[in-house]
PDB file of C-alpha atoms in Angstrom:
ATOM      1  CA  UNK A 187     -66.923  49.048  82.316  1.00 68.00           C
ATOM      2  CA  UNK A 188     -68.101  45.430  82.930  1.00 77.00           C
ATOM      3  CA  UNK A 189     -66.098  42.368  82.064  1.00 77.00           C
ATOM      4  CA  UNK A 190     -67.032  38.737  82.194  1.00 84.00           C
ATOM      5  CA  UNK A 191     -64.482  37.111  84.514  1.00 86.00           C
ATOM      6  CA  UNK A 192     -65.953  33.649  84.940  1.00 89.00           C
ATOM      7  CA  UNK A 193     -68.770  31.264  84.120  1.00 91.00           C
ATOM      8  CA  UNK A 194     -70.186  29.052  86.902  1.00 94.00           C
ATOM      9  CA  UNK A 195     -70.054  25.292  86.226  1.00 93.00           C
ATOM     10  CA  UNK A 196     -71.257  22.321  88.193  1.00 93.00           C
ATOM     11  CA  UNK A 197     -71.965  22.137  91.840  1.00 94.00           C
ATOM     12  CA  UNK A 198     -69.040  20.446  93.833  1.00 94.00           C
ATOM     13  CA  UNK A 199     -69.838  18.671  97.002  1.00 92.00           C
ATOM     14  CA  UNK A 200     -72.818  19.454  99.216  1.00 93.00           C
ATOM     15  CA  UNK A 201     -71.724  22.747 100.848  1.00 92.00           C
ATOM     16  CA  UNK A 202     -72.543  25.115  98.056  1.00 94.00           C
ATOM     17  CA  UNK A 203     -69.148  25.100  96.236  1.00 95.00           C
ATOM     18  CA  UNK A 204     -69.080  25.517  92.406  1.00 96.00           C
ATOM     19  CA  UNK A 205     -66.542  24.955  89.749  1.00 95.00           C
ATOM     20  CA  UNK A 206     -65.814  27.967  87.619  1.00 93.00           C
ATOM     21  CA  UNK A 207     -64.427  28.514  84.112  1.00 89.00           C
ATOM     22  CA  UNK A 208     -62.090  31.308  84.564  1.00 87.00           C
ATOM     23  CA  UNK A 209     -62.206  34.122  81.857  1.00 79.00           C
ATOM     24  CA  UNK A 210     -59.724  36.579  83.299  1.00 78.00           C
ATOM     25  CA  UNK A 211     -55.976  36.543  83.594  1.00 71.00           C
ATOM     26  CA  UNK A 212     -56.157  37.801  87.210  1.00 74.00           C
ATOM     27  CA  UNK A 213     -58.438  35.444  89.039  1.00 83.00           C
ATOM     28  CA  UNK A 214     -56.584  36.210  92.266  1.00 82.00           C
ATOM     29  CA  UNK A 215     -57.698  39.860  91.959  1.00 82.00           C
ATOM     30  CA  UNK A 216     -61.242  39.506  90.272  1.00 86.00           C
ATOM     31  CA  UNK A 217     -62.319  36.274  92.040  1.00 91.00           C
ATOM     32  CA  UNK A 218     -60.964  36.915  95.532  1.00 92.00           C
ATOM     33  CA  UNK A 219     -63.066  36.472  98.679  1.00 94.00           C
ATOM     34  CA  UNK A 220     -65.172  39.476  99.320  1.00 94.00           C
ATOM     35  CA  UNK A 221     -65.454  40.447  95.673  1.00 93.00           C
ATOM     36  CA  UNK A 222     -69.061  41.474  94.699  1.00 94.00           C
ATOM     37  CA  UNK A 223     -69.917  40.377  91.182  1.00 95.00           C
ATOM     38  CA  UNK A 224     -72.881  41.290  88.969  1.00 94.00           C
ATOM     39  CA  UNK A 225     -74.356  38.249  87.081  1.00 94.00           C
ATOM     40  CA  UNK A 226     -75.780  37.307  83.824  1.00 91.00           C
ATOM     41  CA  UNK A 227     -78.836  36.586  84.166  1.00 92.00           C
ATOM     42  CA  UNK A 228     -79.125  39.632  86.246  1.00 91.00           C
ATOM     43  CA  UNK A 229     -81.682  38.097  88.578  1.00 90.00           C
ATOM     44  CA  UNK A 230     -79.110  35.629  89.934  1.00 90.00           C
ATOM     45  CA  UNK A 231     -76.862  38.296  91.574  1.00 85.00           C
ATOM     46  CA  UNK A 232     -75.195  40.178  92.665  1.00 95.00           C
ATOM     47  CA  UNK A 233     -72.984  37.383  94.277  1.00 96.00           C
ATOM     48  CA  UNK A 234     -70.349  37.856  96.902  1.00 96.00           C
ATOM     49  CA  UNK A 235     -67.460  35.427  97.011  1.00 95.00           C
ATOM     50  CA  UNK A 236     -67.153  33.863 100.382  1.00 96.00           C
ATOM     51  CA  UNK A 237     -64.127  31.562  99.654  1.00 94.00           C
ATOM     52  CA  UNK A 238     -62.263  29.997  96.891  1.00 93.00           C
ATOM     53  CA  UNK A 239     -59.707  27.249  96.500  1.00 92.00           C
ATOM     54  CA  UNK A 240     -58.149  25.158  93.788  1.00 90.00           C
ATOM     55  CA  UNK A 241     -59.016  21.463  93.531  1.00 88.00           C
ATOM     56  CA  UNK A 242     -57.677  19.044  90.896  1.00 85.00           C
ATOM     57  CA  UNK A 243     -56.600  22.081  88.803  1.00 82.00           C
ATOM     58  CA  UNK A 244     -60.075  23.690  88.932  1.00 87.00           C
ATOM     59  CA  UNK A 245     -61.003  26.856  90.811  1.00 91.00           C
ATOM     60  CA  UNK A 246     -63.902  26.355  93.301  1.00 94.00           C
ATOM     61  CA  UNK A 247     -65.864  29.185  94.660  1.00 95.00           C
ATOM     62  CA  UNK A 248     -68.446  29.509  97.351  1.00 95.00           C
ATOM     63  CA  UNK A 249     -70.826  32.429  97.486  1.00 96.00           C
ATOM     64  CA  UNK A 250     -72.373  34.050 100.583  1.00 95.00           C
ATOM     65  CA  UNK A 251     -75.935  32.781 100.990  1.00 94.00           C
ATOM     66  CA  UNK A 252     -75.370  29.578  98.959  1.00 95.00           C
ATOM     67  CA  UNK A 253     -75.064  26.840 101.451  1.00 91.00           C
ATOM     68  CA  UNK A 254     -76.036  23.596  99.778  1.00 95.00           C
ATOM     69  CA  UNK A 255     -75.643  21.641  96.562  1.00 95.00           C
ATOM     70  CA  UNK A 256     -79.184  22.557  95.310  1.00 95.00           C
ATOM     71  CA  UNK A 257     -78.569  26.229  95.634  1.00 95.00           C
ATOM     72  CA  UNK A 258     -75.196  25.925  94.034  1.00 95.00           C
ATOM     73  CA  UNK A 259     -76.626  23.840  91.089  1.00 95.00           C
ATOM     74  CA  UNK A 260     -79.136  26.601  90.394  1.00 95.00           C
ATOM     75  CA  UNK A 261     -76.251  28.841  89.615  1.00 95.00           C
ATOM     76  CA  UNK A 262     -74.886  26.699  86.779  1.00 94.00           C
ATOM     77  CA  UNK A 263     -73.980  28.535  83.613  1.00 92.00           C
ATOM     78  CA  UNK A 264     -74.361  31.934  85.228  1.00 94.00           C
ATOM     79  CA  UNK A 265     -71.617  34.520  84.016  1.00 93.00           C
ATOM     80  CA  UNK A 266     -69.790  36.454  86.775  1.00 94.00           C
ATOM     81  CA  UNK A 267     -69.161  40.113  85.810  1.00 92.00           C
ATOM     82  CA  UNK A 268     -66.657  42.451  87.353  1.00 88.00           C
ATOM     83  CA  UNK A 269     -66.776  46.236  87.224  1.00 82.00           C
ATOM     84  CA  UNK A 270     -63.324  47.546  85.717  1.00 74.00           C
ATOM     85  CA  UNK A 271     -62.093  50.927  85.338  1.00 67.00           C
ATOM     86  CA  UNK A 272     -61.523  51.172  81.553  1.00 61.00           C
ATOM     87  CA  UNK A 273     -58.332  53.063  82.135  1.00 62.00           C
ATOM     88  CA  UNK A 274     -56.930  50.249  84.262  1.00 62.00           C
ATOM     89  CA  UNK A 275     -54.025  48.293  82.941  1.00 60.00           C
ATOM     90  CA  UNK A 276     -52.573  44.961  84.053  1.00 63.00           C
ATOM     91  CA  UNK A 277     -49.520  45.041  86.184  1.00 59.00           C
ATOM     92  CA  UNK A 278     -47.374  42.792  84.083  1.00 56.00           C
ATOM     93  CA  UNK A 279     -45.614  43.919  80.860  1.00 61.00           C
ATOM     94  CA  UNK A 280     -47.210  42.412  77.652  1.00 67.00           C
ATOM     95  CA  UNK A 281     -50.420  41.565  79.463  1.00 73.00           C
ATOM     96  CA  UNK A 282     -53.819  42.743  78.334  1.00 80.00           C
ATOM     97  CA  UNK A 283     -57.323  42.726  79.496  1.00 76.00           C
ATOM     98  CA  UNK A 284     -59.833  41.063  77.265  1.00 79.00           C
ATOM     99  CA  UNK A 285     -61.467  44.416  76.457  1.00 77.00           C
ATOM    100  CA  UNK A 286     -58.247  45.777  75.118  1.00 82.00           C
ATOM    101  CA  UNK A 287     -57.946  42.908  72.675  1.00 87.00           C
ATOM    102  CA  UNK A 288     -61.543  42.638  71.488  1.00 88.00           C
ATOM    103  CA  UNK A 289     -62.177  44.184  67.918  1.00 91.00           C
ATOM    104  CA  UNK A 290     -58.388  44.312  67.185  1.00 94.00           C
ATOM    105  CA  UNK A 291     -57.726  43.701  63.473  1.00 94.00           C
ATOM    106  CA  UNK A 292     -55.545  40.576  63.049  1.00 95.00           C
ATOM    107  CA  UNK A 293     -52.946  40.767  60.239  1.00 94.00           C
ATOM    108  CA  UNK A 294     -49.978  38.575  59.280  1.00 93.00           C
ATOM    109  CA  UNK A 295     -46.461  40.002  59.272  1.00 92.00           C
ATOM    110  CA  UNK A 296     -46.622  40.820  55.612  1.00 90.00           C
ATOM    111  CA  UNK A 297     -49.839  42.766  56.149  1.00 90.00           C
ATOM    112  CA  UNK A 298     -52.399  40.210  54.957  1.00 90.00           C
ATOM    113  CA  UNK A 299     -55.749  40.601  56.521  1.00 92.00           C
ATOM    114  CA  UNK A 300     -56.958  37.687  58.649  1.00 93.00           C
ATOM    115  CA  UNK A 301     -59.968  39.115  60.445  1.00 94.00           C
ATOM    116  CA  UNK A 302     -61.149  40.640  63.742  1.00 94.00           C
ATOM    117  CA  UNK A 303     -60.863  39.344  67.365  1.00 94.00           C
ATOM    118  CA  UNK A 304     -64.437  38.789  68.598  1.00 93.00           C
ATOM    119  CA  UNK A 305     -63.705  36.701  71.758  1.00 88.00           C
ATOM    120  CA  UNK A 306     -60.955  35.638  74.094  1.00 85.00           C
ATOM    121  CA  UNK A 307     -61.182  31.999  75.167  1.00 83.00           C
ATOM    122  CA  UNK A 308     -59.213  31.280  78.466  1.00 74.00           C
ATOM    123  CA  UNK A 309     -58.350  27.557  78.418  1.00 73.00           C
ATOM    124  CA  UNK A 310     -56.448  25.690  81.209  1.00 67.00           C
ATOM    125  CA  UNK A 311     -53.381  25.403  78.965  1.00 76.00           C
ATOM    126  CA  UNK A 312     -53.543  28.658  76.964  1.00 79.00           C
ATOM    127  CA  UNK A 313     -55.612  31.553  75.793  1.00 84.00           C
ATOM    128  CA  UNK A 314     -57.188  31.601  72.251  1.00 89.00           C
ATOM    129  CA  UNK A 315     -58.221  34.473  70.028  1.00 92.00           C
ATOM    130  CA  UNK A 316     -61.528  33.791  68.294  1.00 92.00           C
ATOM    131  CA  UNK A 317     -61.132  35.547  65.160  1.00 94.00           C
ATOM    132  CA  UNK A 318     -64.036  36.403  62.654  1.00 93.00           C
ATOM    133  CA  UNK A 319     -62.704  36.199  59.054  1.00 92.00           C
ATOM    134  CA  UNK A 320     -63.995  38.503  56.263  1.00 91.00           C
ATOM    135  CA  UNK A 321     -66.205  35.711  54.898  1.00 90.00           C
ATOM    136  CA  UNK A 322     -67.911  35.169  58.239  1.00 90.00           C
ATOM    137  CA  UNK A 323     -66.140  32.052  59.381  1.00 91.00           C
ATOM    138  CA  UNK A 324     -64.088  31.877  62.449  1.00 91.00           C
ATOM    139  CA  UNK A 325     -60.495  30.735  63.255  1.00 92.00           C
ATOM    140  CA  UNK A 326     -58.935  30.101  66.608  1.00 92.00           C
ATOM    141  CA  UNK A 327     -55.405  31.580  67.172  1.00 93.00           C
ATOM    142  CA  UNK A 328     -53.403  30.558  70.114  1.00 92.00           C
ATOM    143  CA  UNK A 329     -52.288  33.708  72.090  1.00 91.00           C
ATOM    144  CA  UNK A 330     -48.590  32.665  72.465  1.00 90.00           C
ATOM    145  CA  UNK A 331     -45.564  34.763  71.513  1.00 88.00           C
ATOM    146  CA  UNK A 332     -44.429  32.376  68.850  1.00 92.00           C
ATOM    147  CA  UNK A 333     -47.607  32.953  66.892  1.00 93.00           C
ATOM    148  CA  UNK A 334     -48.822  36.491  68.090  1.00 93.00           C
ATOM    149  CA  UNK A 335     -45.731  38.487  67.476  1.00 93.00           C
ATOM    150  CA  UNK A 336     -47.126  41.929  68.248  1.00 91.00           C
ATOM    151  CA  UNK A 337     -49.994  43.817  69.761  1.00 91.00           C
ATOM    152  CA  UNK A 338     -50.391  47.406  68.859  1.00 90.00           C
ATOM    153  CA  UNK A 339     -53.128  49.096  70.786  1.00 85.00           C
ATOM    154  CA  UNK A 340     -52.652  52.437  69.051  1.00 86.00           C
ATOM    155  CA  UNK A 341     -53.047  50.946  65.652  1.00 90.00           C
ATOM    156  CA  UNK A 342     -55.652  48.561  67.021  1.00 92.00           C
ATOM    157  CA  UNK A 343     -54.166  45.473  65.454  1.00 93.00           C
ATOM    158  CA  UNK A 344     -52.577  42.117  66.328  1.00 94.00           C
ATOM    159  CA  UNK A 345     -49.769  40.848  64.231  1.00 95.00           C
ATOM    160  CA  UNK A 346     -49.305  37.053  63.901  1.00 94.00           C
ATOM    161  CA  UNK A 347     -46.838  34.679  62.305  1.00 92.00           C
ATOM    162  CA  UNK A 348     -49.159  31.731  61.741  1.00 91.00           C
ATOM    163  CA  UNK A 349     -47.579  28.150  61.315  1.00 90.00           C
ATOM    164  CA  UNK A 350     -48.757  26.334  58.020  1.00 88.00           C
ATOM    165  CA  UNK A 351     -52.284  25.210  58.176  1.00 85.00           C
ATOM    166  CA  UNK A 352     -53.472  27.511  60.957  1.00 86.00           C
ATOM    167  CA  UNK A 353     -55.344  29.963  58.726  1.00 81.00           C
ATOM    168  CA  UNK A 354     -54.670  28.838  55.273  1.00 72.00           C
ATOM    169  CA  UNK A 355     -55.838  25.301  55.387  1.00 53.00           C
ATOM    170  CA  UNK A 356     -58.753  25.884  53.043  1.00 45.00           C
ATOM    171  CA  UNK A 357     -56.438  27.770  50.633  1.00 41.00           C
ATOM    172  CA  UNK A 358     -54.066  24.817  50.703  1.00 38.00           C
ATOM    173  CA  UNK A 359     -56.875  22.374  49.984  1.00 35.00           C
ATOM    174  CA  UNK A 360     -58.172  24.596  47.102  1.00 37.00           C
ATOM    175  CA  UNK A 361     -54.681  24.868  45.670  1.00 38.00           C
ATOM    176  CA  UNK A 362     -54.051  21.118  45.782  1.00 40.00           C
ATOM    177  CA  UNK A 363     -57.361  20.526  44.186  1.00 42.00           C
ATOM    178  CA  UNK A 364     -56.618  23.069  41.386  1.00 46.00           C
ATOM    179  CA  UNK A 365     -53.250  21.492  40.814  1.00 49.00           C
ATOM    180  CA  UNK A 366     -54.735  17.973  40.614  1.00 47.00           C
ATOM    181  CA  UNK A 367     -57.353  19.335  38.014  1.00 51.00           C
ATOM    182  CA  UNK A 368     -54.577  20.900  35.976  1.00 52.00           C
ATOM    183  CA  UNK A 369     -52.496  17.724  36.070  1.00 54.00           C
ATOM    184  CA  UNK A 370     -55.490  15.701  34.994  1.00 52.00           C
ATOM    185  CA  UNK A 371     -56.261  18.200  32.254  1.00 55.00           C
ATOM    186  CA  UNK A 372     -52.652  18.132  31.075  1.00 55.00           C
ATOM    187  CA  UNK A 373     -52.686  14.437  31.043  1.00 54.00           C
ATOM    188  CA  UNK A 374     -55.849  14.270  28.943  1.00 51.00           C
ATOM    189  CA  UNK A 375     -54.251  16.684  26.409  1.00 50.00           C
ATOM    190  CA  UNK A 376     -51.118  14.549  26.246  1.00 53.00           C
ATOM    191  CA  UNK A 377     -53.091  11.545  25.546  1.00 50.00           C
ATOM    192  CA  UNK A 378     -55.139  13.293  22.923  1.00 49.00           C
ATOM    193  CA  UNK A 379     -51.939  14.376  21.153  1.00 52.00           C
ATOM    194  CA  UNK A 380     -50.551  10.909  21.246  1.00 53.00           C
ATOM    195  CA  UNK A 381     -53.726   9.529  19.777  1.00 53.00           C
ATOM    196  CA  UNK A 382     -53.539  12.036  17.047  1.00 49.00           C
ATOM    197  CA  UNK A 383     -49.943  11.327  16.147  1.00 51.00           C
ATOM    198  CA  UNK A 384     -50.563   7.646  15.933  1.00 51.00           C
ATOM    199  CA  UNK A 385     -53.832   7.922  13.952  1.00 48.00           C
ATOM    200  CA  UNK A 386     -53.680   6.356  10.384  1.00 48.00           C
ATOM    201  CA  UNK A 387     -53.898   8.703   7.392  1.00 48.00           C
ATOM    202  CA  UNK A 388     -51.670  11.509   9.064  1.00 47.00           C
ATOM    203  CA  UNK A 389     -48.592  11.036   7.041  1.00 45.00           C
ATOM    204  CA  UNK A 390     -48.413  13.139   3.919  1.00 39.00           C
TER     205      UNK A 390
END
């Protein structure tokens, strides 16, 4: 199966290097020199990686046949796609490929439905689950063990223990609004009662 492993960014320098946004947990394997990658758009590739290095925390790649800044800039926003055996599993324990996580149902530890994973965003600091909620909105959930407490591939679900406000911010806002409205309504009733008690002609 094909997996997106990186997106090409800006040209770097004048010798054909480009920055890349890594979208794989195994860049040393998927983006190693000699790797041949399909592309999107397809007409840009395939591209063969000639060299790679890390500069200021960013991965820089150079491709065979891309020798100057102009050619490198023409590759900007191209997706790099690797062919991966669907039966292949990561070497490390508790590691997963993106295709294993996409479409997993996300639920809280008490079984409350949150949504479905539609995308994995690989950021420099952490990975994020992009989760589509039943109402069509999206929520981003950090893929860290403090929040994602379990991945069950057989049951096709991810279990989370979200901190306050991560997924229920709208519910809290609505709840606060309801409470404020109830308090205002109670206050109005109290004032109406006080006015009735103090009105002339009430005594028998």
